[in-house]
Amino acid sequence: MEKYYSISNLDCAHCGAKIEEAISKLEGVESAVLNFPLKKFKIKGEHSDELLARMNEVANAIEAGVIITAFEEKHHHSHKHHQHHEHHHDVECSCGHDHGHEHSHEHGDECSCGHDHSHEHSHEHGKECSCGHDHSHEHSHEHHHEAAHSHEDEEKEYESLLGDIIPLAAGIILFAAAVICGKTLDIKPLTIGLYIAAYLVLGVNVLKATFRNLRNGNIFDENFLMTAATIGAFALGEYAEAVGVVLFFRIGEIFEDYAVSRSRKAITDVAGLKVEEADMLVDGEFIRVDSDEISEGDLLRIKPGERIAADGIIESGSSKIDTSAVNGEPVPLMVKEGDTVFSGCINLSDTFTLRTTAAASDSMISKIAQAVEDASASKPKIDRFITRFAKVYTPIVMAIALLTAVIPSLITGDWSKWIYSALTFLVISCPCALVLSVPLAYFSGIGAASKLGILFKGGNAIEALAKVKAIAFDKTGTLTNGSFTVTEIRSYGSLDKNEIISICGSCEQCSTHPVAESIVDYCRQNGMTLSQPESSGEIAGRGVSAVVDGKTVLCGNERLMKENGISVPDDTIPLGSIVYVAIDGKVCGMAVVSDTVKKTSASAVSQLRQMGIATAMLTGDKSENADAMAKELGVDSVKGDLLPDGKLAEIERIRREKGAVMFVGDGFNDGPVLAGADVGGAMHSGSDLALEAADAVFMNSEPESVVKAKKIADKTLRISYENIIFALAVKAAVLILGLIGHPSMWLAVFADSGTAMLLILNSVRVLNTRKYR
């Protein structure tokens, strides 16, 4: 059984990795996965109060003060059916605020629902409270609700930043005073006192953590390394270096908190799109309810500005909706009665009602939020390598530091110099920069992708996609829209094209064949009046026969024409399904019905080829259709008439010739090849099996999303390698300088805290989504 836990007071990524490993070894725990940026643990095993107590015990032995608690979703409102009230005299609003005897919100007052009504002067007639009831000048409950949460988060971040900045500023002032005093005044006790004061202000938390951890037997952590190095520097009289170490360590922590917070926001923004309340029809009236109460089949009212709480089909009304939260598309979408809409989208114009097709907890935005969160906890191979590397690296550097302090000192007798060299080793030995910056890059990549409507199912999927050398596409539903439409009309006589297609549509009304339905839909969408045939009948595999206005009409393929002794014109045959229209034994025109290419297919193929990626199209469609489309799109290679096993064989061939391969599809029959490819990508419009088997899901179902995903993956892997190479190169350079007799505590500070700041800032560059659009 899986269960989530919150972990607080955990500041060190390296210690987090140790805690994760220690908890995974506890009895009753099958697996433990720490999501450091979100500060959440996913534990699989036998859950109990005893296990929670042991988890806390283990965590505190590694980093004192860590608290692990059962994770609970935060619900800021709870509006049950019986809690709904209208605004009447002396009646309490469902937000919990008593509006009895109130005629206005005073300027600057805040309603208890959490919304500032400082600029609202009265409840106007017909307006409702922001807890579900509109006020004048307000656009929606959801916008205010989200703004309130955003304001709360900003306040917390501001308070946390203030708590960091004040002691940092005080420490810098004391440090500067000590330096000035040492340069201008010959009062050594005062100078030393100022250095000590600056050290205590800047490093008090480090000292506390060190002594707590020593009591628990936890030595090899960043706090111990900083404490040992700085106290040693004080003992050697290197006061400025000692304070400099803790100063830059504190600055590095602030940068780290900022970067993690920014990266975390990319993930939590998705979770924040889940709607907590909605108007639901209960006993003949719409009332405000908690979204947890919404189940399949309920009728919801969606007002302008509100975010849709659950997936559903529009029952009445029409509107424009903002779908960017679901698929990353910035262009509003027009929807009408009968259209499917997804949770998380925002209603931009008119009120409409929808019949839910899923409970809120099973709807699109909830699935997206869970998928993104699960992905952010999934560790790529490079991340797991860094964690293992750090376990070996730190003790080795500690041993080298000890040997550096003792052996050369015994030989040369210069204890001060070599102890100072050893201290520089201690300062740079903490691997936190690597342990945090590499997973932070993948975490940022997942967050950036989610903003563009791309769901990676883990950091390992990003890592694998970055190594892909070829991408193969299915055709129908992937490169094409997967729906038939009339693409061409020809006339061979006196009738014009509109008359041809109108007669054809009138006849095809009797058929349920997809080609027939597409012709009828085309006629209706273009405002054509269809006649009711006097008689009609479908001829399986050929077409339809009908009598319209006393004339015998045949609509169907060439085979139907020949069987009735009707010759077809010797004309260039376009690709698609050809429907000839014959009246009283003579062909008078034809309609071409075909699948249309998606708007970004050609652009996606072109961009991939420019990136050096080989492209292929693997389809079950006829080879001639596949060849023509491949030529139109510029695909490198194409194979048609393929069954699922044939697609798998082609994937193996491409892998042998080109290297790692990604397959992008959407059909039920694409499940096996999606699983068999190095990376599987599925269009969201596809089957459930395809979505389940894929490593990445493209919410807007456009091929250009594949290009964006590839760019994000490439950048993420490149940044992670940059971080590793830069960190190790800088640390190695400083270590070598120390060994050959040129130690510098300031260089050591840069090698540790300075490098950490640079790597963390480098990692969050992935979040810039403008470069992928």
Coordinates of C-alpha atoms in Angstrom, one line a residue, residues 389 393 397 424-425 427-430 433-434 721-739 742 744-759:
F389 CA 28.8 8.8 -5.8
Y393 CA 33.1 10.8 -2.2
V397 CA 37.8 13.6 1.0
T424 CA 40.2 23.8 2.7
F425 CA 39.5 20.2 1.9
V427 CA 35.1 23.2 3.1
I428 CA 34.9 21.8 -0.5
S429 CA 34.1 18.2 0.4
C430 CA 30.3 18.7 0.8
A433 CA 25.8 21.1 -5.0
L434 CA 25.8 18.0 -7.1
Y721 CA 26.2 17.1 -17.4
E722 CA 27.4 20.8 -17.2
N723 CA 26.7 20.7 -13.5
I724 CA 28.6 17.5 -12.9
I725 CA 31.6 18.5 -15.0
F726 CA 31.8 22.1 -13.6
A727 CA 31.5 21.0 -10.0
L728 CA 34.0 18.3 -10.1
A729 CA 36.5 20.4 -12.2
V730 CA 36.4 23.3 -9.7
K731 CA 36.6 21.1 -6.6
A732 CA 39.5 19.1 -8.2
A733 CA 41.4 22.3 -9.1
V734 CA 41.1 23.6 -5.5
L735 CA 42.1 20.3 -4.0
I736 CA 45.2 20.1 -6.2
L737 CA 46.2 23.7 -5.3
G738 CA 45.9 22.7 -1.7
L739 CA 48.0 19.6 -2.1
H742 CA 48.8 26.8 -2.3
S744 CA 43.1 29.2 0.0
M745 CA 40.1 29.2 2.2
W746 CA 38.4 31.8 -0.1
L747 CA 38.9 29.6 -3.1
A748 CA 37.5 26.7 -1.1
V749 CA 34.4 28.8 -0.3
F750 CA 33.9 29.5 -4.0
A751 CA 34.4 25.8 -4.8
D752 CA 31.7 24.9 -2.4
S753 CA 29.0 27.7 -1.9
G754 CA 29.9 29.6 -5.0
T755 CA 29.7 26.5 -7.2
A756 CA 26.5 25.5 -5.6
M757 CA 24.9 28.8 -6.4
L758 CA 26.0 28.7 -10.0
L759 CA 24.8 25.1 -10.5

